[in-house]
Coordinates of C-alpha atoms in Angstrom, one line a residue:
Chain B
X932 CA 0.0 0.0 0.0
X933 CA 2.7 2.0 1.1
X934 CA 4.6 1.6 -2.4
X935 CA 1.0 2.5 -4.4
X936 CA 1.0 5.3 -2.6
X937 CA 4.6 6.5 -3.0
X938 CA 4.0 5.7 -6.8
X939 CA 0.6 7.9 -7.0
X940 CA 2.3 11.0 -5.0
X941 CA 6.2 11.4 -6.3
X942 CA 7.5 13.4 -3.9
X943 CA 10.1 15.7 -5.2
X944 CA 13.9 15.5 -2.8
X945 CA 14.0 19.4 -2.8
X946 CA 12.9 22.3 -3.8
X947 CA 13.6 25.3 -5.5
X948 CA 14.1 28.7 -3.3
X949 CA 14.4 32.4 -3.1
X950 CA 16.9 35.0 -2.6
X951 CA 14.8 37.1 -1.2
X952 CA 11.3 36.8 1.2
X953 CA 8.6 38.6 -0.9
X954 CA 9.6 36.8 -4.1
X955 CA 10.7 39.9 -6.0
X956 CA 11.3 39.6 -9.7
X957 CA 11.9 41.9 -13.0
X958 CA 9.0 43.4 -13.9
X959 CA 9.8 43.2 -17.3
X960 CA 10.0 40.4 -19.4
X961 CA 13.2 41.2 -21.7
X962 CA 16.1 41.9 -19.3
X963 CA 19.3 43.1 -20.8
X964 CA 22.4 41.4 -19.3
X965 CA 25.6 43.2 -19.5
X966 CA 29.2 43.3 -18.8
X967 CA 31.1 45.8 -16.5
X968 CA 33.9 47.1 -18.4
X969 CA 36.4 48.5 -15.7
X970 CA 39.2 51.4 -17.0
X971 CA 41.8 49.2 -15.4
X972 CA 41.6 45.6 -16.7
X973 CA 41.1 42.6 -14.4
X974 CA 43.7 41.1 -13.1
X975 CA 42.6 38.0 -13.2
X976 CA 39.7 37.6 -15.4
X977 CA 39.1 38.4 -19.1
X978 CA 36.1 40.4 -19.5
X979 CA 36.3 39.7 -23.0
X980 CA 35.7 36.4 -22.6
X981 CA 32.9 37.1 -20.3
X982 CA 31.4 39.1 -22.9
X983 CA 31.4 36.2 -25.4
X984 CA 30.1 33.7 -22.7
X985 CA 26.8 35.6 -22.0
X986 CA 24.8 34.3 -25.1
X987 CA 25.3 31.2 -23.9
X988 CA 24.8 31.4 -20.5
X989 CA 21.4 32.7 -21.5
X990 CA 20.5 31.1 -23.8
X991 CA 21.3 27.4 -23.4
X992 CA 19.8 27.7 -19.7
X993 CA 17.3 30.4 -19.0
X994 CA 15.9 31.0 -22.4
X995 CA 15.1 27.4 -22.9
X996 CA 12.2 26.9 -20.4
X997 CA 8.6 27.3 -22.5
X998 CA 6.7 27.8 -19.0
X999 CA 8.3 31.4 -18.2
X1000 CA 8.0 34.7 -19.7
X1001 CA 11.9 36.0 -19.0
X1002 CA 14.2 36.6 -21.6
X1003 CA 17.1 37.1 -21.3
X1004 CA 19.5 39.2 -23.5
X1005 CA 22.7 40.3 -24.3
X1006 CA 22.8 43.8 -23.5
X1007 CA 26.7 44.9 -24.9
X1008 CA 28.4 46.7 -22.1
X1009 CA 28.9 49.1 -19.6
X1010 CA 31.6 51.4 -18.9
X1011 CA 32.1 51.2 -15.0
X1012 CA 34.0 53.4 -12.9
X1013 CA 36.5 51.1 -11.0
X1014 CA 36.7 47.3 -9.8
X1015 CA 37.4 48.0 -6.2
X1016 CA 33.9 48.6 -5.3
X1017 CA 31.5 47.5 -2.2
X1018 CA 27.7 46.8 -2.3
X1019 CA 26.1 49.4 -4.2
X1020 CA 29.0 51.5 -4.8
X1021 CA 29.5 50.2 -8.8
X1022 CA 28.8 54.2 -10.6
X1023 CA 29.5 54.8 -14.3
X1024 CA 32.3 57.1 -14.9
X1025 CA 31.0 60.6 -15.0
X1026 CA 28.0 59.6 -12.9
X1027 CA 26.4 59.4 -9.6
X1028 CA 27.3 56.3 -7.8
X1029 CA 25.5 54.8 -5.0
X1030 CA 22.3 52.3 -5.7
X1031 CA 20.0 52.4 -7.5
X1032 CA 22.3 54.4 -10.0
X1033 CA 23.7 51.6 -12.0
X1034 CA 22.6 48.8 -13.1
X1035 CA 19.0 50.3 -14.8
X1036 CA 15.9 49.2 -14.6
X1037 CA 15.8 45.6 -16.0
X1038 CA 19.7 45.1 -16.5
X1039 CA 21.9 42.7 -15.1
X1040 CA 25.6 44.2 -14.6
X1041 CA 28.7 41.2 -14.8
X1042 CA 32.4 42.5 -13.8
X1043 CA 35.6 41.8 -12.0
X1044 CA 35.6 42.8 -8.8
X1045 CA 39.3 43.0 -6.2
X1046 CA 37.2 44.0 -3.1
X1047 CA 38.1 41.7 -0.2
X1048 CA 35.4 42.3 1.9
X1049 CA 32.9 40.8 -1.3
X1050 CA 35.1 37.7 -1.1
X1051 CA 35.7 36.6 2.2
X1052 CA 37.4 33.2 0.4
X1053 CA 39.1 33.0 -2.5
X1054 CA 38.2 29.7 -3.5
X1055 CA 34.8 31.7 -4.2
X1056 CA 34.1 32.0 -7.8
X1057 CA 31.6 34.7 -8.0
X1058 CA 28.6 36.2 -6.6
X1059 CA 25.8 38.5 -6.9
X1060 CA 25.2 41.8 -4.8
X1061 CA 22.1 41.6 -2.7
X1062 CA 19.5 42.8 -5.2
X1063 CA 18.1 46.4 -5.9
X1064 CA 14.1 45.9 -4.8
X1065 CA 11.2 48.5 -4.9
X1066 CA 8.1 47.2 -3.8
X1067 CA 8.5 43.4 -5.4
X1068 CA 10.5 44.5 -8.5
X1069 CA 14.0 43.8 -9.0
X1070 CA 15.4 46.7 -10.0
X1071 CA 18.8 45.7 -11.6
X1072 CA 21.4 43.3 -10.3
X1073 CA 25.1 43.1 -10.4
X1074 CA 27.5 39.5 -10.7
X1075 CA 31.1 40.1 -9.5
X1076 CA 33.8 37.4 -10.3
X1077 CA 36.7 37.2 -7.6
X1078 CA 39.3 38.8 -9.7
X1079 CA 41.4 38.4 -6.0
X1080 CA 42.7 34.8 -7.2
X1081 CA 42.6 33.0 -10.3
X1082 CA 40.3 30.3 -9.5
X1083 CA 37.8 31.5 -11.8
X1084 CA 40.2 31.7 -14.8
X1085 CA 41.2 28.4 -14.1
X1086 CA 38.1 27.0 -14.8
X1087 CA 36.9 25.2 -18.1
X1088 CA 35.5 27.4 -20.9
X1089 CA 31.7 25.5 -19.8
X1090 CA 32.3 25.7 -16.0
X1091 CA 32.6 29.4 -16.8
X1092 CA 29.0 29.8 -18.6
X1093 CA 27.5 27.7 -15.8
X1094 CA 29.2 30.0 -12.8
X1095 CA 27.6 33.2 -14.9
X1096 CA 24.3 31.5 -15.6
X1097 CA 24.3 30.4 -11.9
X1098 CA 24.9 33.7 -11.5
X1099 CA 22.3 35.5 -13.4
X1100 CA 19.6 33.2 -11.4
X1101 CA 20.5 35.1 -8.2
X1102 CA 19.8 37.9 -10.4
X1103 CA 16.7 37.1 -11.2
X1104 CA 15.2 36.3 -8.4
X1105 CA 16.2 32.8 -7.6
X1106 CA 18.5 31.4 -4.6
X1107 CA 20.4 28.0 -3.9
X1108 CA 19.3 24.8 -4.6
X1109 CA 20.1 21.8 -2.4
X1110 CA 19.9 19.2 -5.4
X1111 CA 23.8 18.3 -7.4
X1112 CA 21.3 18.6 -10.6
X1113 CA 20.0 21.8 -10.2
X1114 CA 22.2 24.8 -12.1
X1115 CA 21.8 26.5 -9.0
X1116 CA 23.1 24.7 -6.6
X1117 CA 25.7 26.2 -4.5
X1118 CA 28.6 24.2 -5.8
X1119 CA 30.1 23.7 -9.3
X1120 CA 29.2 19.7 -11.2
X1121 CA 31.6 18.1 -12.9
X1122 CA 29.1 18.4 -15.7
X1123 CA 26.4 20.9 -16.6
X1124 CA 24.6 20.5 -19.6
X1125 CA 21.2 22.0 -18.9
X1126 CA 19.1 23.2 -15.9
X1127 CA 17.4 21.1 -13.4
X1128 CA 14.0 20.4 -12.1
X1129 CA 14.7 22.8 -9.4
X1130 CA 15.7 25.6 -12.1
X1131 CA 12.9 25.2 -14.7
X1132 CA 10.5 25.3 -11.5
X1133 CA 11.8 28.1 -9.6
X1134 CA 11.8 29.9 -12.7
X1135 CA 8.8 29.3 -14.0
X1136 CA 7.1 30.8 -10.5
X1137 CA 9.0 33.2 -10.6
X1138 CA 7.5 34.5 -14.2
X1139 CA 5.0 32.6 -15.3
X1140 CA 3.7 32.8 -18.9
X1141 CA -0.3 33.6 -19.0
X1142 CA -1.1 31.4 -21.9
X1143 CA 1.2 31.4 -24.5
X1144 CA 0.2 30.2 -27.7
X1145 CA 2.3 27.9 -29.6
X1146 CA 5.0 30.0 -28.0
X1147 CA 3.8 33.1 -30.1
X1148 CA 3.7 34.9 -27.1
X1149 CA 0.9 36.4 -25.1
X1150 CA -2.7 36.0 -25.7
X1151 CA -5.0 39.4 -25.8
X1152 CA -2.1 41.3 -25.3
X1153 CA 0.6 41.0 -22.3
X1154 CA -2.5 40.0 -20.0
X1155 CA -0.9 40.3 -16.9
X1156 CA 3.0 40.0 -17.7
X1157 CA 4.1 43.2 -16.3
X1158 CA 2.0 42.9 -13.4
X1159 CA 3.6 43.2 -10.0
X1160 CA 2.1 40.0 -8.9
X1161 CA 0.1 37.2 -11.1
X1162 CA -0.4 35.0 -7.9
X1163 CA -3.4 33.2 -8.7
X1164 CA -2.4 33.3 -12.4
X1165 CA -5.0 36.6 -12.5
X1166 CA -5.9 37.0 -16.4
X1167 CA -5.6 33.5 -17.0
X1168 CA -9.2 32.5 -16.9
X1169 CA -11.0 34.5 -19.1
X1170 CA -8.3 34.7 -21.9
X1171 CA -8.8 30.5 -21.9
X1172 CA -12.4 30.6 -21.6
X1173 CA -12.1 33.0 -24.7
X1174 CA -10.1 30.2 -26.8
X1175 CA -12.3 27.3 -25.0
X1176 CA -15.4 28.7 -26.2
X1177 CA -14.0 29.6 -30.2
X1178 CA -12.9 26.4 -30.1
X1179 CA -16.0 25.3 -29.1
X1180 CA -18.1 27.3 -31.9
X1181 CA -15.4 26.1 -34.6
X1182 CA -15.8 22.6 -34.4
X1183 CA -19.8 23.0 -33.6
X1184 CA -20.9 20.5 -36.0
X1185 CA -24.5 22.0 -37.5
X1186 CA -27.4 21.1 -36.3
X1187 CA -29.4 18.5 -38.2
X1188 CA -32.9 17.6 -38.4
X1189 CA -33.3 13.9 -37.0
X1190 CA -35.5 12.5 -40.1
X1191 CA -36.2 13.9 -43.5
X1192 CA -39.9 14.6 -43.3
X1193 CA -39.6 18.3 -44.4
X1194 CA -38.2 17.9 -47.7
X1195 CA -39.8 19.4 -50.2
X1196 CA -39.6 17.0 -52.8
Chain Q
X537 CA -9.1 28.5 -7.5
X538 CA -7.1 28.2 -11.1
X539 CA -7.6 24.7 -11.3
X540 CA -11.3 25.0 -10.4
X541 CA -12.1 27.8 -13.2
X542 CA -10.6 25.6 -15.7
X543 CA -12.2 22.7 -14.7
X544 CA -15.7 24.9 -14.8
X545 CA -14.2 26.2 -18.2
X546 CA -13.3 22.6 -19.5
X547 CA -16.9 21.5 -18.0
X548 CA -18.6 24.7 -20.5
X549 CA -16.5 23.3 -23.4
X550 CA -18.0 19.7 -23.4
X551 CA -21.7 21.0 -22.4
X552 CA -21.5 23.3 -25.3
X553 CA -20.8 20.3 -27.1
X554 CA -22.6 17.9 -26.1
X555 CA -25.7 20.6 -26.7
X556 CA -24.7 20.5 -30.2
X557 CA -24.8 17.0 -30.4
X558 CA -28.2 16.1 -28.2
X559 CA -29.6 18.4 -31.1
X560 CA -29.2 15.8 -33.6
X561 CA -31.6 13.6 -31.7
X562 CA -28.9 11.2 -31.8
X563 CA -26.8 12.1 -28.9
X564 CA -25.8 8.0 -28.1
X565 CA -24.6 7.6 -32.0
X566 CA -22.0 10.3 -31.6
X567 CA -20.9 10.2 -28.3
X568 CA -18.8 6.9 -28.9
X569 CA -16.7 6.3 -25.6
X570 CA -15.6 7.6 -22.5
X571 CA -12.5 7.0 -22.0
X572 CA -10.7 6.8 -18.6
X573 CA -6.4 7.3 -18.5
X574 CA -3.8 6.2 -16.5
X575 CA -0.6 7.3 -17.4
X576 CA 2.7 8.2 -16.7
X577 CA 4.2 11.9 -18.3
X578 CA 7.7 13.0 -19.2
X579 CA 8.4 16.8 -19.3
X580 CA 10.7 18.3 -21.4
X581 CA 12.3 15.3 -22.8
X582 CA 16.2 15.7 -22.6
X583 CA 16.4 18.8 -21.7
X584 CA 16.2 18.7 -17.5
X585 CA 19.5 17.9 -16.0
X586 CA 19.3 14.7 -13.2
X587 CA 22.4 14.1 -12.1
X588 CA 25.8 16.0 -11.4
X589 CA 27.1 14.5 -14.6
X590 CA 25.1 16.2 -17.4
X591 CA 22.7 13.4 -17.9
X592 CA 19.2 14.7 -19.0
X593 CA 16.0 13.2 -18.4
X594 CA 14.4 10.9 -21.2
X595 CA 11.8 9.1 -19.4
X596 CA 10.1 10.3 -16.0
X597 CA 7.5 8.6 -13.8
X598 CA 4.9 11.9 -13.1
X599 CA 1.5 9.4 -12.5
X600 CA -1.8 11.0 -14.6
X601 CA -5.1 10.1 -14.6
X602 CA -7.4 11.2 -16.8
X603 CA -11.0 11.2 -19.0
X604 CA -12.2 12.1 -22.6
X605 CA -15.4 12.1 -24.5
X606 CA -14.9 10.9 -28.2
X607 CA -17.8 12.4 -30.6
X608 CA -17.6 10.9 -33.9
X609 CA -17.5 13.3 -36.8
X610 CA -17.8 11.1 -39.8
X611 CA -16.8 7.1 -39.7
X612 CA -13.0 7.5 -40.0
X613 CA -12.5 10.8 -37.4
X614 CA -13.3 11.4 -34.1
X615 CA -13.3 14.4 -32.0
X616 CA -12.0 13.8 -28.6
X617 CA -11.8 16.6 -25.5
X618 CA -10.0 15.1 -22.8
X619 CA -8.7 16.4 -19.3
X620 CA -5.8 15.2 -17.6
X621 CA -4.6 15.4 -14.2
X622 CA -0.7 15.2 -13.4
X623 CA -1.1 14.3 -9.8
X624 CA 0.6 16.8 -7.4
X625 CA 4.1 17.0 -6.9
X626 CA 5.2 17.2 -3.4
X627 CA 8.5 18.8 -1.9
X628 CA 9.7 17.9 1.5
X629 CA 9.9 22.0 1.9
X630 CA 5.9 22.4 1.3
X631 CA 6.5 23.5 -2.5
X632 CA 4.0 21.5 -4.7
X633 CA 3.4 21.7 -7.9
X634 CA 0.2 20.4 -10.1
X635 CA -0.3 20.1 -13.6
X636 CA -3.9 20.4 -15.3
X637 CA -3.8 19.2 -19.4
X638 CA -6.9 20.3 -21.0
X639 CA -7.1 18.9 -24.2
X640 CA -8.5 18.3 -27.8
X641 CA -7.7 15.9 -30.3
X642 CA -8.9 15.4 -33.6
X643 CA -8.5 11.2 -34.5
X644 CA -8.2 9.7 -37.3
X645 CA -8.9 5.7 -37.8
X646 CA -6.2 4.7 -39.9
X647 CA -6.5 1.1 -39.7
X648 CA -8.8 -1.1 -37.0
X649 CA -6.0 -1.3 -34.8
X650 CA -4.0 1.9 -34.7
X651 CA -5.5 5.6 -34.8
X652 CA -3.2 9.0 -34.8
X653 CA -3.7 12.4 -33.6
X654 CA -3.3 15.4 -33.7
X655 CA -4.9 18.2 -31.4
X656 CA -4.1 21.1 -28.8
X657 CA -3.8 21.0 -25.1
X658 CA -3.6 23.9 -22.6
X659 CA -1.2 22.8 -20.2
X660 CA -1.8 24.5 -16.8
X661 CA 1.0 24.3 -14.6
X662 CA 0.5 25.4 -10.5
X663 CA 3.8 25.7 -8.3
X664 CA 2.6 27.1 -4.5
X665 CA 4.7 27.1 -1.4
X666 CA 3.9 27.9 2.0
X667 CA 6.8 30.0 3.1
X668 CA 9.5 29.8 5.5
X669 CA 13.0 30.5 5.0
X670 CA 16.0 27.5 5.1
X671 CA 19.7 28.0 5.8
X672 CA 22.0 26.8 3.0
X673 CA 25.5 26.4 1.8
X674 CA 26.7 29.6 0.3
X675 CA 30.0 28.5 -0.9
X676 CA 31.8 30.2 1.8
X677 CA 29.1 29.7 4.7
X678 CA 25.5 29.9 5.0
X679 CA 22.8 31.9 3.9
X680 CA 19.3 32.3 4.5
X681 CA 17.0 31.6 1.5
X682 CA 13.4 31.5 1.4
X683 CA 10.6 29.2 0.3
X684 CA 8.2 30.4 -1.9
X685 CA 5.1 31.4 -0.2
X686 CA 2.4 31.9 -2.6
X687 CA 0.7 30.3 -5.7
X688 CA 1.7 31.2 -9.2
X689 CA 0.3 29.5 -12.3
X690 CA 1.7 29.2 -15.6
X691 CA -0.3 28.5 -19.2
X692 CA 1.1 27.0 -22.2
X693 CA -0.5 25.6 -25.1
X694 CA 0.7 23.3 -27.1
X695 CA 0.7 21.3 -30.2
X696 CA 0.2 17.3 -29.6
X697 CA 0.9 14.7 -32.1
X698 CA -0.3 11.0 -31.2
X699 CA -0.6 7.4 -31.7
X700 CA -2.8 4.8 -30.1
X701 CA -2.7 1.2 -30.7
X702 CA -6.7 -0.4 -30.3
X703 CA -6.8 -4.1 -28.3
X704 CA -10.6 -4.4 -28.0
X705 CA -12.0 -1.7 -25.2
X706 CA -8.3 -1.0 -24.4
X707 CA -5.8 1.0 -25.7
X708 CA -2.1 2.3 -25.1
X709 CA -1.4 5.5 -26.4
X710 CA 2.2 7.6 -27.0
X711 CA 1.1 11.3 -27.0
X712 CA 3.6 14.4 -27.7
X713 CA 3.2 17.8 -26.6
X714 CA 5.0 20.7 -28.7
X715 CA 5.7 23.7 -26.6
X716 CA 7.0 26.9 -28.0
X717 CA 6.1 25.7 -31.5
X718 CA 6.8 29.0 -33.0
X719 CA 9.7 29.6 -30.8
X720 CA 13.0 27.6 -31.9
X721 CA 14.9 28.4 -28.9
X722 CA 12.1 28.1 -26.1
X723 CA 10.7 24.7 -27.8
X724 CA 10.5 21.7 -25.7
X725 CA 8.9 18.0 -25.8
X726 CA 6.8 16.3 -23.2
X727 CA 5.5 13.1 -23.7
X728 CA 2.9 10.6 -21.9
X729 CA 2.2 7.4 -22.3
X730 CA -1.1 6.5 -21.6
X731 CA -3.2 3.3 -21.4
X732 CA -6.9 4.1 -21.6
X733 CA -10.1 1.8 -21.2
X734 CA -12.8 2.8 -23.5
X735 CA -16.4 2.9 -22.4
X736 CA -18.4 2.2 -25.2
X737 CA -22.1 4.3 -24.9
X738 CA -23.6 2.4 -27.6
X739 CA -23.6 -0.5 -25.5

């Protein structure tokens, strides 16, 4: 009994979680994701390289999962002040620094960072500054790779792309995962080839799509996609009692008369 | 309350049709079978990472029951609306998720034994948490992250191909689901396999 059961309810190891406690997210859909070009040049980590790894980082992980509305993009690059900064402090030369300044609404800032109180051990890779929240937006996030050691440049060319896509979920929203299979859990895999259960999941509440056809997007418009909160899945009723019901008319077969008394012949 | 207004909606969709059909004064003649499912369904085939060494998942146990209506349109194609019921998902951490299919097939008998498909399904996905926060490695230490605390609901549809081999009221079926059909990069593959016994209501 115990095995039926077990077999009728799968109970999933772990689950997905949060980096922060009111579920925050991009209220956008299209989020730009950029690289931090410092005046100096990293010591230990080619930006370059960085720049060329974002694509994929994007789009062989978050881009891939048909259940949520995000996309991701390759946004080019910023031109940052320094790579010695603390929480917050990352300004564009020229400009005001302090947060919110930089990164912008709906951008995602990665750079080299030399700051020793961000990496309190350098066998840390990279992480992501707590992010910039108004009301339960995300405002714009940045990623800093330890540019204090070179244990990120000593990584494989795909260890790289999973660290920044690791990365990026932080930014948008996401936080660790407890399962080895799960791009965001806290540790590098010998091998990552594509998200987890976890991922797709925590991703997927995060921004849900509201009925999109055939992956042509939204139905009747954007119906709730820039809303601050879609708990409930508001919107998605009426848009598929809308289909149900032309559906419904369209394959109506006509009404016949049951016997063929009326003929006029 | 998702679940429930597309159950109401799904319950709309077959009264509407089954009002089309009564009016022909030969409701039993095209209402063929009910069908009842028991399957098992596979979500985004190779494309969800299992194991820490890149291995993605072809072939997942995710239980499903199910029913459908088939209405016959002429002798060799039947219409079929059909709801299916991934049964919930449950996370030690109180995060479930529940998957609603909702569901339309066109069939076409293409010899006594084997019939194919081809229809449209809205897949309506439900992930809800209760809350809470956990303490978890951060790399360097732990951190607090948090459970997800309320209930969010995703809606795809999709574009199902199928087959279904006939053994008298009894039938297995292997049924696709295309997401993001229009979308190259986005597009993904679920599949079920289904084995469904056919009540016939001419009977």
């Amino acid at each position: 009994m115990k095995l039926l059961i077990a077999l009728l309810l799968p109970t999933l190891a772990h689950a997905f979680t949060l980096n922060n406690s009111i579920g925050a997210r991009f209220k956008d859909e299209k989020v730009n994701v950029r690289v931090g070009i410092n005046p100096t040049p990293c010591a230990n980590v080619d930006l370059n390289e960085i720049t060329g790894m974002i694509g994929e980082a994007v789009d062989e992980f978050w881009n891939k999962v048909p259940s949520s509305r995000l996309e991701l993009k390759d946004g080019g690059s910023y031109q940052t002040g320094d790579d010695d900064f603390w929480n917050g402090e990352l300004c564009l030369i020229g400009g005001a620094c302090g947060a919110p300044v930089i990164p912008g609404v709906s951008d995602i800032v990665i750079t080299c960072n030399q700051n020793a109180t961000n990496f309190t051990a350098g066998s840390l890779l990279a992480l992501t500054l707590p992010n910039v929240i108004r009301g339960k937006n995300i405002q714009g996030a940045v990623v800093i790779i330890n540019d204090t050691s070179t244990t990120f440049d000593e990584l494989s060319r795909d260890k790289k792309v999973a660290v920044i896509a690791h990365e990026i979920g932080h930014a948008i929203g996401l936080g660790h995962s407890e399962e080895k299979s799960a791009l965001m859990y806290f540790a590098v895999v010998p091998k990552r080839s594509s998200l987890g259960q976890d991922d797709i999941d925590g991703v997927t509440y995060l921004y849900p799509v509201q009925l999109d056809v055939f992956g042509a997007g939204c139905f009747l418009g954007s119906i709730a996609a820039s809303s601050d909160d879609d708990s409930n899945g508001p919107g998605s009723f009426w848009p598929t009692a809308m289909v149900g019901l032309l559906l419904a008319l369209f394959l109506r077969r006509p009404v016949k008369k049951s016997n063929a008394t009326s003929s006029l012949a | 309350m998702t679940l429930y207004r597309s159950f109401t909606l799904w319950v709309l969709f077959v009264a509407l049709s089954a009002g089309s059909a009564k009016a022909t004064d030969s409701f039993t003649q095209q209402f063929k079978y009910i069908g009842f499912h028991l399957g098992t369904l596979t979500e985004f085939y190779d494309a969800i990472q299992v194991d820490d060494q890149g291995t993605t998942d072809k072939f997942a146990i995710n239980p499903m029951l199910g029913f459908s209506l088939e209405i016959e349109i002429t002798p060799d194609w039947m219409w079929a609306p059909e709801i299916n019921w991934v049964l919930p998902r449950e996370a030690g951490d109180g995060v479930s998720k529940n998957l609603l299919m909702i569901r339309n097939d066109a069939i076409w008998r293409a010899t006594d034994i084997l019939r194919l498909r081809v229809g449209t399904s809205f897949m309506i996905n439900n992930i809800r948490g209760q809350g809470g926060s956990k303490r978890l490695n951060n790399g360097a230490g732990t951190s607090e992250f948090y459970v997800p605390s309320e209930s969010r609901t995703s809606i795809n549809n999709t574009l199902d191909l199928g087959a279904e081999a006939l053994m008298d009221e009894f039938a297995f079926r292997f049924q696709t689901y295309i997401y993001s059909l229009l979308k190259s990069e986005r597009r993904q593959i679920s599949y079920s396999l289904t084995l469904t016994y056919y009540y016939d209501m001419g009977k």
